[in-house]
mmCIF file of C-alpha atoms in Angstrom:
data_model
loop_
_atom_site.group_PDB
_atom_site.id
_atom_site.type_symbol
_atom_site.label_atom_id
_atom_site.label_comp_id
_atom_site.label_asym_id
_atom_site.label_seq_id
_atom_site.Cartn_x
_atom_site.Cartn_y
_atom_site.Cartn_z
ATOM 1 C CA UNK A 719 -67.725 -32.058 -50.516
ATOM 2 C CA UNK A 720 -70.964 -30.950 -51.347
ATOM 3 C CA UNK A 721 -70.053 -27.379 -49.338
ATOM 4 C CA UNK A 722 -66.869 -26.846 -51.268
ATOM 5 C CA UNK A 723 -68.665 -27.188 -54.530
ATOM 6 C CA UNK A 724 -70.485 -24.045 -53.454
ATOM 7 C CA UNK A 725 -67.491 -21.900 -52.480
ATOM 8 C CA UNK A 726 -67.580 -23.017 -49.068
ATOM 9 C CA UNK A 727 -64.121 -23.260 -47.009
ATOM 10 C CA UNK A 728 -62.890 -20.331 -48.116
ATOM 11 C CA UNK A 729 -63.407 -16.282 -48.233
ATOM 12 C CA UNK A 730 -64.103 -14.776 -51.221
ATOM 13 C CA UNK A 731 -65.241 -11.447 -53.225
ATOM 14 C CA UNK A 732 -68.495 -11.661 -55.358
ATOM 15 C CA UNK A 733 -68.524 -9.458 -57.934
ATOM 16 C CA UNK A 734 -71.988 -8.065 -58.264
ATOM 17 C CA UNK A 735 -75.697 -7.768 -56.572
ATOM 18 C CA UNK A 736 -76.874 -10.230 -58.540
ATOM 19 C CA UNK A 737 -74.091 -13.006 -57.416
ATOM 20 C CA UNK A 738 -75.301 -11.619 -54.053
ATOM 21 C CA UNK A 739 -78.958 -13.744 -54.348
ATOM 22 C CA UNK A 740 -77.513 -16.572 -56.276
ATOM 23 C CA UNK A 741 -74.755 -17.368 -53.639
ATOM 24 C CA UNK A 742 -76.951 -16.825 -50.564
ATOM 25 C CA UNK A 743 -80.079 -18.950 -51.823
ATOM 26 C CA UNK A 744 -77.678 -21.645 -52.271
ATOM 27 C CA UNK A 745 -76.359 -22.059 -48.933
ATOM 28 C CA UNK A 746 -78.099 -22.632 -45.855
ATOM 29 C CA UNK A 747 -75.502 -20.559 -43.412
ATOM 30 C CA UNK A 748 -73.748 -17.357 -45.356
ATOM 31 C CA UNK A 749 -71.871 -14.341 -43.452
ATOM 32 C CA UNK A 750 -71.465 -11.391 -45.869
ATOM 33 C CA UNK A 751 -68.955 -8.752 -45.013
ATOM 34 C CA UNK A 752 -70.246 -5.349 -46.662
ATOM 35 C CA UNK A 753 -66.474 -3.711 -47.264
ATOM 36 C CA UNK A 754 -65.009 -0.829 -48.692
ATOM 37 C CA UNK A 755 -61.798 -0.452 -49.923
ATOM 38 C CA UNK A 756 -60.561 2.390 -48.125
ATOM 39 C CA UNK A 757 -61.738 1.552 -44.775
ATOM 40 C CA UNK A 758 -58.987 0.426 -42.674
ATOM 41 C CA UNK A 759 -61.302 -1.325 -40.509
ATOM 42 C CA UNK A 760 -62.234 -3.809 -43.588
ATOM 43 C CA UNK A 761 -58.466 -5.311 -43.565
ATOM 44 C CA UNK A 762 -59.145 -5.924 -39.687
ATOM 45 C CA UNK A 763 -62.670 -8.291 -40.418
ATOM 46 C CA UNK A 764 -60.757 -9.573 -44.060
ATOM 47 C CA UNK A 765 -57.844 -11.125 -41.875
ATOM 48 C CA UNK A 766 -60.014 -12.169 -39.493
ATOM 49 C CA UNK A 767 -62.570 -13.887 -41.828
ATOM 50 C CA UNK A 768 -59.985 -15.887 -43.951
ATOM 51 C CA UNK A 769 -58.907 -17.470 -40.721
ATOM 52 C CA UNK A 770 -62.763 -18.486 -40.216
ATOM 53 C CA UNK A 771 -63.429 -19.632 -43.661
ATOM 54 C CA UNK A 772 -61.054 -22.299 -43.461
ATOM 55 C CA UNK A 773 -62.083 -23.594 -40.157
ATOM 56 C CA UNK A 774 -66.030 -23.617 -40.664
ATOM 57 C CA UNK A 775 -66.672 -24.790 -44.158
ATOM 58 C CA UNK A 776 -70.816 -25.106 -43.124
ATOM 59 C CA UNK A 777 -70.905 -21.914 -43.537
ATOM 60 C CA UNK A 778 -70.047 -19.408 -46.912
ATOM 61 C CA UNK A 779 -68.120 -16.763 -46.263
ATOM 62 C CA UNK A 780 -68.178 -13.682 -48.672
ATOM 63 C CA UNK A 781 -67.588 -9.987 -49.412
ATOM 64 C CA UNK A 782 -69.110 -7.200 -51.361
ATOM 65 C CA UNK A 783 -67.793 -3.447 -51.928
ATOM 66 C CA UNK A 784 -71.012 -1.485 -50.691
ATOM 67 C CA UNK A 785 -70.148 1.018 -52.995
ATOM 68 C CA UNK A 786 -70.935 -0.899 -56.179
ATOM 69 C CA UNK A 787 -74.175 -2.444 -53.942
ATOM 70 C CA UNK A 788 -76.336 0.604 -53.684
ATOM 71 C CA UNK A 789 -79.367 -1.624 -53.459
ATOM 72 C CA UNK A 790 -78.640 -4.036 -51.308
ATOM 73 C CA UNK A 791 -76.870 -1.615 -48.951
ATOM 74 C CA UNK A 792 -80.186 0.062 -48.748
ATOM 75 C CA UNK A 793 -82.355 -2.803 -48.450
ATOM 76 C CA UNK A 794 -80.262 -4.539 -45.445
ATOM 77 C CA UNK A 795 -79.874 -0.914 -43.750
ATOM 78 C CA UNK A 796 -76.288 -1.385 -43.890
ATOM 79 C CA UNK A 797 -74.941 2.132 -42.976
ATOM 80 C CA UNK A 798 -71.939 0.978 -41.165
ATOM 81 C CA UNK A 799 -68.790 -0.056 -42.795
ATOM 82 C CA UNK A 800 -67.744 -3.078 -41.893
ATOM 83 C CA UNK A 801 -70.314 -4.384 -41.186
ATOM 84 C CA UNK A 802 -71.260 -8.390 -41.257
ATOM 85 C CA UNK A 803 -75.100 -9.581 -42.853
ATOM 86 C CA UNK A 804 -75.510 -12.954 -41.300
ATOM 87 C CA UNK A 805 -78.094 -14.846 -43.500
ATOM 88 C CA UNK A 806 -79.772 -18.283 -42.947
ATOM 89 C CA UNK A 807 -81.863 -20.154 -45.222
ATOM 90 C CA UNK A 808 -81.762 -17.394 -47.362
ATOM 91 C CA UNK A 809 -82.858 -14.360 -44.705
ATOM 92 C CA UNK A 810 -80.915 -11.806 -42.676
ATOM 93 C CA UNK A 811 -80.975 -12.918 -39.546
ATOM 94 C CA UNK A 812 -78.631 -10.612 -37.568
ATOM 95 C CA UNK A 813 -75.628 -7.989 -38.205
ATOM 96 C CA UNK A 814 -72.299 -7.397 -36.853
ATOM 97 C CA UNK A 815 -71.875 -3.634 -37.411
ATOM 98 C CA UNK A 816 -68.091 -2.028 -36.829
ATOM 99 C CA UNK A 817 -66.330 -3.526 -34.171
ATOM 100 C CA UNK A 818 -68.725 -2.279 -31.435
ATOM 101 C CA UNK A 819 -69.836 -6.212 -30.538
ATOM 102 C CA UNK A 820 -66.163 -7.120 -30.769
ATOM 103 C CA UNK A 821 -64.676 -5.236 -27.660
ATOM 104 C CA UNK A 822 -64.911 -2.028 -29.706
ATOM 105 C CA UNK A 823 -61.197 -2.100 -30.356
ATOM 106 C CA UNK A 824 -59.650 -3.302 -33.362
ATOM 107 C CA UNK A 825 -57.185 -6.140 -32.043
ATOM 108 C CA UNK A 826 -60.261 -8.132 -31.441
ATOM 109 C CA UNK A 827 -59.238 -11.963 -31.475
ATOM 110 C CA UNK A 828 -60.385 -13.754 -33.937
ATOM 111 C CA UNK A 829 -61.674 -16.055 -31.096
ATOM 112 C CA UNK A 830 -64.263 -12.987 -30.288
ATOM 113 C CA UNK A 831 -65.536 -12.679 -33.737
ATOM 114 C CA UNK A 832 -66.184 -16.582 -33.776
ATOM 115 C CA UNK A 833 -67.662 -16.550 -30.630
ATOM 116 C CA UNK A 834 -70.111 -13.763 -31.761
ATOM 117 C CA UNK A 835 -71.006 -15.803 -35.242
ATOM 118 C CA UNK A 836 -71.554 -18.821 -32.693
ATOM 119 C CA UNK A 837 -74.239 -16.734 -30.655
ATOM 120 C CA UNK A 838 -75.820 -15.906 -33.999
ATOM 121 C CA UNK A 839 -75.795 -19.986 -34.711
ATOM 122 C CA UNK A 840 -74.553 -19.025 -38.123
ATOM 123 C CA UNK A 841 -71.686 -21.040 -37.187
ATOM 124 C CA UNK A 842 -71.500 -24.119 -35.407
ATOM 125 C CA UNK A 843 -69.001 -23.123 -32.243
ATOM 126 C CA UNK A 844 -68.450 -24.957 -29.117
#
């Protein structure tokens, strides 16, 4: 219960930078998909994501347009689009950038992209 009240549970757009901080320092696991919206490839981790969301509610799943996140884009290095911040306890602790750790092809399972967020324990996968 206590995750849903956060926005666990389900995938969803934060508006700004500043929700950015606010949403991760409340959470203990948080994957954040760094999108744009004319990047085909975005739709692929989106569908993929909302599947996720559902099915591991320990962990907050979000999205931010990199193009209104200058800063942040800059700070986490992100230079790839998609590409996946995986933050625990508040810190980046590993990336997911493209598709390249996902078979490099884009009808990746969704079954591969949990299995990656398992060997990043930002999700709990057996």
């Amino acid at each position: 219960k206590e995750w849903l009240s956060k926005g666990h549970g389900e995938y969803r757009e934060i508006p700004s930078e500043r929700d950015f901080f606010q949403e991760v320092k409340e959470s203990k696991n948080v994957v954040c998909h760094f999108y744009r919206d004319t990047t085909f490839r975005c739709q692929i981790m989106d569908k993929h994501l909302t599947v996720l969301a559902k099915k591991h509610v320990e962990t907050k799943f979000l999205k931010l347009n990199a193009e209104k996140s200058p800063f942040l884009c800059e700070r986490l290095r992100i230079k790839v689009i998609p590409t996946l911040a995986l933050l625990k306890d508040g810190k980046t602790q590993d990336y997911i950038v493209g598709f390249t750790d996902l078979g490099n092809t884009d009808d990746f399972t969704t079954e591969t992209l949990e299995w990656r967020l398992g060997c990043a324990a930002i999700i709990n996968y057996r």
